[in-house]
Coordinates of N, CA and C in Angstrom, one line a residue:
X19 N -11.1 3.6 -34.3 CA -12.1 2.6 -33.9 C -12.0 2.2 -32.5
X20 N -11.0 1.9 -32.3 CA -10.4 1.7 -30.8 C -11.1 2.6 -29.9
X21 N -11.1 4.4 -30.0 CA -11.7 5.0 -28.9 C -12.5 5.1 -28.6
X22 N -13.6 4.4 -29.3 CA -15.4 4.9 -29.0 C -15.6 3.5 -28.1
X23 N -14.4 2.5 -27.9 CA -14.3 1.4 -27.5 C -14.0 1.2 -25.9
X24 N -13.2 2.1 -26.0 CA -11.8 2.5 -25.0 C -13.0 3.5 -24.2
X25 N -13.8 4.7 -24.6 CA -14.7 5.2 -23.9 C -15.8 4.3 -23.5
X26 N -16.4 3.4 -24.0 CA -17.5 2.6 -23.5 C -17.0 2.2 -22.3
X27 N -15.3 1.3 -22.4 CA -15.5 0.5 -21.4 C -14.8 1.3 -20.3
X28 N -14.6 2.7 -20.2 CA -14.5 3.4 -19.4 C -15.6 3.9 -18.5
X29 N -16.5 4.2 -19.4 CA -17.8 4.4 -18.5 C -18.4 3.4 -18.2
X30 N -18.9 2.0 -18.5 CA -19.3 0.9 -18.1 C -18.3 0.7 -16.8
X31 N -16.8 0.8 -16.5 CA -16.4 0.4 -15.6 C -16.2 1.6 -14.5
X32 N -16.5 2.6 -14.9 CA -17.0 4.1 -13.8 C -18.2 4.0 -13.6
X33 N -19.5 3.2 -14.1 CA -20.7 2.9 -13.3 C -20.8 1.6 -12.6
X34 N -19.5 1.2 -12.8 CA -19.8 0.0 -11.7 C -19.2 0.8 -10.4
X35 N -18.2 1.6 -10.2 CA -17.8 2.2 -9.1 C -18.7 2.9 -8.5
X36 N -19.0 3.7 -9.2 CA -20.6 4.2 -8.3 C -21.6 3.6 -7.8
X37 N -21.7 2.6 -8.7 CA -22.8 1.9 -8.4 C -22.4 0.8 -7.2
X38 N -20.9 0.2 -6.9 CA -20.6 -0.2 -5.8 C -20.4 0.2 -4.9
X39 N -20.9 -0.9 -3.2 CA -20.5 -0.6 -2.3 C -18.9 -1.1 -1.6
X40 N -18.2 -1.0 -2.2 CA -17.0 -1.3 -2.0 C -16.3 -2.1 -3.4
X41 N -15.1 -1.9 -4.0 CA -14.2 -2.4 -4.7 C -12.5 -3.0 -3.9
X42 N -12.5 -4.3 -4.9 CA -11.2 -4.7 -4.5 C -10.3 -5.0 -5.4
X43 N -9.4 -4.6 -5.1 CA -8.3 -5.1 -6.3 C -7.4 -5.9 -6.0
X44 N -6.9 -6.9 -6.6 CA -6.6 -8.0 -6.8 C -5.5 -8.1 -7.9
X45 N -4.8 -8.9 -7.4 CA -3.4 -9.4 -8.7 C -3.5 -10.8 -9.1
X46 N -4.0 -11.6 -10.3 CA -4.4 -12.8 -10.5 C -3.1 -13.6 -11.4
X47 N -2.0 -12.9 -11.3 CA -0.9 -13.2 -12.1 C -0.7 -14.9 -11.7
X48 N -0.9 -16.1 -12.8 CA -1.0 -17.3 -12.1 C -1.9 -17.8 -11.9
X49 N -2.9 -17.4 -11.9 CA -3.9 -18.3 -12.0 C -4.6 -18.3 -12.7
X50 N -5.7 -20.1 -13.0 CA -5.9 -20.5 -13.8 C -7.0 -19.8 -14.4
X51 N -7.9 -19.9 -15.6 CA -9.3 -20.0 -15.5 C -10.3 -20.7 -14.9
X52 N -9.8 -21.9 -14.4 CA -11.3 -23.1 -13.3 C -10.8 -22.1 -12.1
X53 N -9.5 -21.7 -12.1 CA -9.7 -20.6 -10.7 C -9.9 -19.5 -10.5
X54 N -10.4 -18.8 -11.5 CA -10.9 -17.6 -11.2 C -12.2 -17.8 -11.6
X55 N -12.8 -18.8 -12.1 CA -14.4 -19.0 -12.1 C -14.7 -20.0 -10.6
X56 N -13.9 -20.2 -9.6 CA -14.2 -20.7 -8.2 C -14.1 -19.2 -7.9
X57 N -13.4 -18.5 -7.9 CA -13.2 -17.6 -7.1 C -14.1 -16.5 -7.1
X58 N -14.5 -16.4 -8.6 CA -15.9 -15.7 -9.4 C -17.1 -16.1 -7.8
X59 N -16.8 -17.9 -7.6 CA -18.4 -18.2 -7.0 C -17.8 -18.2 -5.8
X60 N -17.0 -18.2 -5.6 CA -17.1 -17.9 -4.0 C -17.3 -16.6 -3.1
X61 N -16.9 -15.4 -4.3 CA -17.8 -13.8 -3.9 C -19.2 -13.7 -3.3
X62 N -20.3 -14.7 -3.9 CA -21.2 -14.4 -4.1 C -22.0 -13.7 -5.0
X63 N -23.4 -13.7 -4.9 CA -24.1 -13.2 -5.8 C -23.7 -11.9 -6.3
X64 N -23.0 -11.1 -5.3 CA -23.5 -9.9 -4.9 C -22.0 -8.9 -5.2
X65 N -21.3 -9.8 -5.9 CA -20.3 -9.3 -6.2 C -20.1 -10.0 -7.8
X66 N -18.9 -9.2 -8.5 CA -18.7 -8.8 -9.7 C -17.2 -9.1 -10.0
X67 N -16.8 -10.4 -10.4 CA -14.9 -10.0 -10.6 C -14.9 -10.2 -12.0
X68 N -13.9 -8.8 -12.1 CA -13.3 -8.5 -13.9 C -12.3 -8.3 -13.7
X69 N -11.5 -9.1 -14.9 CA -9.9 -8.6 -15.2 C -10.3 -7.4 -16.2
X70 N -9.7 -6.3 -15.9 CA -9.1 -4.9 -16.2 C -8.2 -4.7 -16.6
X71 N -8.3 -3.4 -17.4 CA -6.8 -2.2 -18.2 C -6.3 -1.5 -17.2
X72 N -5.3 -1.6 -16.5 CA -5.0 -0.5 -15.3 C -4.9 0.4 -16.1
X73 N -4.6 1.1 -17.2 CA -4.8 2.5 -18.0 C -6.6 2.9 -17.8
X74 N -7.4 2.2 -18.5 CA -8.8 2.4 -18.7 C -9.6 2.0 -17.3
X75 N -8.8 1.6 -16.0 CA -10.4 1.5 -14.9 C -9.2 2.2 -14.1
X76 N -8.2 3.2 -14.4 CA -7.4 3.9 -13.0 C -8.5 5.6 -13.6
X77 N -8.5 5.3 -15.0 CA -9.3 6.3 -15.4 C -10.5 6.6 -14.9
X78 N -11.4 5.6 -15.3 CA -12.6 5.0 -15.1 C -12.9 5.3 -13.2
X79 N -12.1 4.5 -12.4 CA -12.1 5.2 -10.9 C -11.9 6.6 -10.4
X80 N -11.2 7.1 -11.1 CA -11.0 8.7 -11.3 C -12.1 9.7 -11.6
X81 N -12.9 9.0 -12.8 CA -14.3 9.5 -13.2 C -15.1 9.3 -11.9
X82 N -15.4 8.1 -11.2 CA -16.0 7.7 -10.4 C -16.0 8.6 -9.3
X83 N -14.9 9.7 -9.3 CA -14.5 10.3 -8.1 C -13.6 9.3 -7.0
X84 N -12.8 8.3 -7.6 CA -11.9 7.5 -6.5 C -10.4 7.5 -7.0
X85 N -10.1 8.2 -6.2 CA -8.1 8.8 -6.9 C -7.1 8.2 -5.8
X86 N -7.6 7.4 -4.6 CA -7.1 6.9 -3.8 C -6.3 5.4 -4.4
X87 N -7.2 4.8 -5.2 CA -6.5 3.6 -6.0 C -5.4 3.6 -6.9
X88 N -4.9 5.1 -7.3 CA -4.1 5.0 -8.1 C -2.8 4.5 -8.6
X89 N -2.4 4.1 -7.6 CA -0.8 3.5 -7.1 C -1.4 2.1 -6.9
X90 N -2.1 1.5 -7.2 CA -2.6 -0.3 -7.4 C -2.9 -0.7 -8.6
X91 N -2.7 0.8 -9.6 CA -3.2 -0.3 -10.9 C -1.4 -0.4 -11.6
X92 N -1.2 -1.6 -11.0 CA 0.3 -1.9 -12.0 C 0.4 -3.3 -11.8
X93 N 0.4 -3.9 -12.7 CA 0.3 -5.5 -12.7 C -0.8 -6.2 -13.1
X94 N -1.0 -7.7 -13.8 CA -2.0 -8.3 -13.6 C -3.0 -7.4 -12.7
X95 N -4.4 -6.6 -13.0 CA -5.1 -6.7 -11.9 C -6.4 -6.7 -12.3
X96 N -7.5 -7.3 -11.6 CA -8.4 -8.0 -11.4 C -9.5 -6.8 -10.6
X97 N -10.7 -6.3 -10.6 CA -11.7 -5.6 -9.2 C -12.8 -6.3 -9.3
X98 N -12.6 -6.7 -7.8 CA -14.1 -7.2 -7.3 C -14.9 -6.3 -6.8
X99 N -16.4 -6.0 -8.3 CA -17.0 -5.0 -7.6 C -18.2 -5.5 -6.9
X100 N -18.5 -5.1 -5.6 CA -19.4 -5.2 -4.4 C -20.5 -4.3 -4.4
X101 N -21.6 -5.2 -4.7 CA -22.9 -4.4 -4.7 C -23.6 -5.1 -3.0
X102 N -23.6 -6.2 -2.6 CA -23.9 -6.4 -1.6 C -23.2 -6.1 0.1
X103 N -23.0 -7.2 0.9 CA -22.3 -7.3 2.3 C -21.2 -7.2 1.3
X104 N -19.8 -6.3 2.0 CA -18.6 -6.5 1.9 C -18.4 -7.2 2.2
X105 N -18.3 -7.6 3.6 CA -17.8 -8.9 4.5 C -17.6 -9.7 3.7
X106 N -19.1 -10.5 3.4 CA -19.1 -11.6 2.8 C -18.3 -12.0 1.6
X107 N -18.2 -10.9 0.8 CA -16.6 -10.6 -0.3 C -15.9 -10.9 0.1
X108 N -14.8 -9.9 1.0 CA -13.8 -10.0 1.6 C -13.5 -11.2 1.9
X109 N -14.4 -12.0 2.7 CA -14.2 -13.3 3.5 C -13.9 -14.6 2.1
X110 N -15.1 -14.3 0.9 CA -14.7 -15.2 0.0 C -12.9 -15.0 -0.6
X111 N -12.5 -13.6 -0.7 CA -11.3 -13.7 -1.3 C -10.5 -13.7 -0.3
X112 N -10.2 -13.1 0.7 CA -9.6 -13.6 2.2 C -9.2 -15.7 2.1
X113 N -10.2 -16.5 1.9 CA -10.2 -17.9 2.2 C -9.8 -18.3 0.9
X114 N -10.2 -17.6 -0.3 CA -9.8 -18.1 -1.8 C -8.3 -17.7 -1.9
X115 N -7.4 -16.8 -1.2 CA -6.2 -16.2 -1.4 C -5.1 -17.3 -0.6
X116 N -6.1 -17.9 0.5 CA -5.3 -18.6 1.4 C -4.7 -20.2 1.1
X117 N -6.5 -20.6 0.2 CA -5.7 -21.6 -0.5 C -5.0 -21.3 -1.9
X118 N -5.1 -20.3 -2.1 CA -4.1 -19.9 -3.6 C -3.3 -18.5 -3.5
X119 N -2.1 -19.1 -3.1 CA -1.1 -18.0 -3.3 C -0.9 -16.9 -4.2
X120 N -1.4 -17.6 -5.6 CA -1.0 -16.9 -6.3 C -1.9 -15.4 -6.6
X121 N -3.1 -15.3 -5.7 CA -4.3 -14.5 -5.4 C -3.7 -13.7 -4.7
X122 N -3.4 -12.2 -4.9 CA -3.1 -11.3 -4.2 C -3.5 -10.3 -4.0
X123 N -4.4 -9.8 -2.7 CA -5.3 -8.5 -2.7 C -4.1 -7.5 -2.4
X124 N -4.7 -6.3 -2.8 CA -3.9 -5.1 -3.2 C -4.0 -3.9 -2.5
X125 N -5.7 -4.2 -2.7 CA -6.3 -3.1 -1.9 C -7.9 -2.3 -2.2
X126 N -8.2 -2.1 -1.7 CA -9.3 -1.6 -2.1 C -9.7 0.0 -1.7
X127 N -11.3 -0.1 -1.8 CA -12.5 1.2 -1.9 C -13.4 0.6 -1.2
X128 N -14.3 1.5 0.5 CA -15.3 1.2 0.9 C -16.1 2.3 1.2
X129 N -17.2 2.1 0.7 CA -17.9 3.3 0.8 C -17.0 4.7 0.6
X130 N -16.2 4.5 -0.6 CA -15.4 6.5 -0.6 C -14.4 6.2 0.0
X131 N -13.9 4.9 1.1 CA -12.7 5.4 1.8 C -11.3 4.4 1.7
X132 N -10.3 4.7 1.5 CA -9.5 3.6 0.5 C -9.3 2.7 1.5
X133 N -9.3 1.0 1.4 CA -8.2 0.6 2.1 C -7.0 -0.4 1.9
X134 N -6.6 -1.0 2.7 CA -4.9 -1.2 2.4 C -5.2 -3.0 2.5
X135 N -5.0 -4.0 2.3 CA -4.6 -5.1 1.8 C -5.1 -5.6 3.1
X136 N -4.8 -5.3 4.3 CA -4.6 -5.4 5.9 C -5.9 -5.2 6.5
X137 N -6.8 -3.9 5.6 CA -8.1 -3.6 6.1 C -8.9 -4.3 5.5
X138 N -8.5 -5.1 4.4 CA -9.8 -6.2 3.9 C -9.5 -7.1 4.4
X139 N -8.1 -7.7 5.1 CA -8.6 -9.2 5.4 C -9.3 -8.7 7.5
X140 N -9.0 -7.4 7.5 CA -9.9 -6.9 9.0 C -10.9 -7.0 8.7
X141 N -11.6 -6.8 7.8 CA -13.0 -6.4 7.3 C -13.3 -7.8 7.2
X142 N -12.7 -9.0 6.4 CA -13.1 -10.3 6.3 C -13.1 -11.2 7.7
X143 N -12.8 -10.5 8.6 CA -12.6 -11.1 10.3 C -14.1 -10.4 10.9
X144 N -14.7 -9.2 10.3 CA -15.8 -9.4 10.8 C -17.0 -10.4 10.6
X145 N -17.9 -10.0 11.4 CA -19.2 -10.9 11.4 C -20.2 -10.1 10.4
X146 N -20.5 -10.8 9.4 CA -21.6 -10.4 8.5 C -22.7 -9.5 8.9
X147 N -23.1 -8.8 8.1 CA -23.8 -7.4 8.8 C -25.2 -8.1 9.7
X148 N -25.7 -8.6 9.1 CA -26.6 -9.6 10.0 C -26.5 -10.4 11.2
X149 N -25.7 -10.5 11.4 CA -24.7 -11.3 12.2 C -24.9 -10.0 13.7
X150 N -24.2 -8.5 12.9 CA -23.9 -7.6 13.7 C -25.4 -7.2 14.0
X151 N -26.5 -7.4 13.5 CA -27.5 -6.4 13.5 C -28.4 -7.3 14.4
X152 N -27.7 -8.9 14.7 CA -29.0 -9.7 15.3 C -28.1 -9.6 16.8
X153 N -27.1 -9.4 16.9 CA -26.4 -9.0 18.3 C -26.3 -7.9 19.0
X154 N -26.7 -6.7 18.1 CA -26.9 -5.5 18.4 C -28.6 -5.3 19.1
X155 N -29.7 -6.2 18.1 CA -30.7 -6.5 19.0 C -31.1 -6.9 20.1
X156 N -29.6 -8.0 19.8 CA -29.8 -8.8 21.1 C -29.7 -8.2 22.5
X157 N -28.4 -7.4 22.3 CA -28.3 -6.2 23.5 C -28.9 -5.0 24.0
X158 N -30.0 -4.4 22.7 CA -31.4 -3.9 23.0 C -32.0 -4.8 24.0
X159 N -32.2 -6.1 23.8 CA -33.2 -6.7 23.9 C -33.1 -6.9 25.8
X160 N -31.7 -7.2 25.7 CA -30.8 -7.7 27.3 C -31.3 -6.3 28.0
X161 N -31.4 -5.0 27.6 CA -31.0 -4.0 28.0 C -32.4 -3.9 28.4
X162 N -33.3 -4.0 27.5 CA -35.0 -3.7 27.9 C -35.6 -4.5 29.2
X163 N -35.0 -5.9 28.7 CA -35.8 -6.6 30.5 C -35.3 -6.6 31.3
X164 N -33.6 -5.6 31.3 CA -33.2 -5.0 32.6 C -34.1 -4.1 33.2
X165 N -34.2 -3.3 32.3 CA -35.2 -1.8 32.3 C -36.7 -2.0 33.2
X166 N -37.4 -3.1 32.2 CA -38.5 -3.7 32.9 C -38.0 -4.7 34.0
X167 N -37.5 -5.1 34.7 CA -37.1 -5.8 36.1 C -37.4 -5.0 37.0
X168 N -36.6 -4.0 36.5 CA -36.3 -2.6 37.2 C -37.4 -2.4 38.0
X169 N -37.9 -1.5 36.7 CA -39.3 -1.1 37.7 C -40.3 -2.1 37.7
X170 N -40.5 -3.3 37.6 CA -41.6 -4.0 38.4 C -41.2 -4.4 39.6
X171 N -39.8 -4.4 40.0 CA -39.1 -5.0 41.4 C -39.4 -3.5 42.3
X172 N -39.7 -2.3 41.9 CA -40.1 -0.8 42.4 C -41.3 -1.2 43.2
X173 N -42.7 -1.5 42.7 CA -43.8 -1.5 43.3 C -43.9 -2.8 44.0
X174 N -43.3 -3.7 43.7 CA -43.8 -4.6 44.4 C -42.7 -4.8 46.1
X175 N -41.6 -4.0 45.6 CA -40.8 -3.7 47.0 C -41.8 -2.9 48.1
X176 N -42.9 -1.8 47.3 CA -43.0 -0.9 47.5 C -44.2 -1.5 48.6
X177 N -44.7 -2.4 47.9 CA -46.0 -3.2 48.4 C -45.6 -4.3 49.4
X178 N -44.9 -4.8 49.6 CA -44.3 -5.6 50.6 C -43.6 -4.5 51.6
X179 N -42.8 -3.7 51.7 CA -43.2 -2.6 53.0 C -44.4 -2.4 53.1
X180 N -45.0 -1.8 52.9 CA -46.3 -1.4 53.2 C -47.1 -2.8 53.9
X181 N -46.7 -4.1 53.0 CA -47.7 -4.7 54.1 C -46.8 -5.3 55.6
X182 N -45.4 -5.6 55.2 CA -44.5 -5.6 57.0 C -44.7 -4.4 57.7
X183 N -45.1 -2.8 57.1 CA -45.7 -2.2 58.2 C -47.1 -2.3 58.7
X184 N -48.0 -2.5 57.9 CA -49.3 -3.2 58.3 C -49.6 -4.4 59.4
X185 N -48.7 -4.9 58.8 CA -48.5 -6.4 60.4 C -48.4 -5.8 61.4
X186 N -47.0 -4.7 61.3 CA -46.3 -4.2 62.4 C -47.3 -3.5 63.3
X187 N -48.1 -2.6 62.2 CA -48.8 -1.7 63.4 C -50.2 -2.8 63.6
X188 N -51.0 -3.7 63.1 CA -51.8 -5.0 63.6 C -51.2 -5.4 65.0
X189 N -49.6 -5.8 65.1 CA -49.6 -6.2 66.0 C -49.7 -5.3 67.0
X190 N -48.5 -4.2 67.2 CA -48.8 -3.2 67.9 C -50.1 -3.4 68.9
X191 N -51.0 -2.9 67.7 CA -52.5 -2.8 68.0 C -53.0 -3.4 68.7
X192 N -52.9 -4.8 68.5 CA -53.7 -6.0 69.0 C -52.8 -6.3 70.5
X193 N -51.5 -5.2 71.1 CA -50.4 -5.6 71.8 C -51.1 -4.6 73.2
X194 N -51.6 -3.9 73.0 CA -52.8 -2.9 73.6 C -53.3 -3.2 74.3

């Protein structure tokens, strides 16, 4: 009875890996329940935390095609799966780890590429993708009314010679 059990929540937790854009794993040894339902809400929407079988989601990630995690499932552990901004994850368990010790990231999955305990709290030091995408416009934006300076300062240079040599030869002329 156990294995039609043991298969469900193997594939239920191999379609959350696919279906995520990044997973974290997490050691929750110690802490409470009121703290891992703060810590639930300080992910965001957009993220998913389940305590796990390291037997049945090292499997389950394996299905997923992710064999990089395998040496993280030993102990208490916990994955936050990420359908939205990583960042914004990261940064929630990054600040939830800081005031609770007993919260320990492990390691994770981003987009297919593993990383190390070190690269999520890097990842939680960035600026939210919006953040990056209104700065990146910003320097389109710097870049374009350089562009346009550019050449409107062209013609109108072009037209002020033209008229100091028009004086020049007026006077000439009138010097006759």
């Amino acid at each position: 009875m156990a294995r039609p059990d043991k298969a469900a929540a193997v594939a239920e937790l191999a379609d959350q890996f696919r279906s995520s854009n990044a997973a974290v794993l997490t050691e929750y040894r110690g802490l409470t329940v009121a703290q891992l339902k703060t810590l639930r809400r300080s992910l965001g929407e957009d993220a998913q935390y389940a305590v796990v079988k390291n037997t049945l989601t090292k499997i389950a990630a394996n299905e997923a095609g992710i064999s990089t995690l395998d040496d993280l499932f030993n102990g208490p552990t916990a994955v936050a799966f990420i359908t939205g901004d990583p960042v914004t994850s990261a940064k929630g368990l990054r600040d939830f780890a800081k005031d609770n010790p007993n919260l320990v990231i492990k390691g994770g999955v981003l987009d297919g590429k593993a990383l190390s305990a070190d690269e999520i709290k890097k990842l939680a030091d960035l600026d939210s993708r919006e953040v990056l995408l209104a700065k990146l416009a910003g320097a389109f934006k710097g870049k374009q009314s350089q562009a346009a300076s550019l050449f409107q300062a062209l013609p109108s240079k072009f037209v002020r010679t033209a008229e100091a040599l028009r004086v020049k030869l007026d006077e000439q002329g009138g010097a006759e």
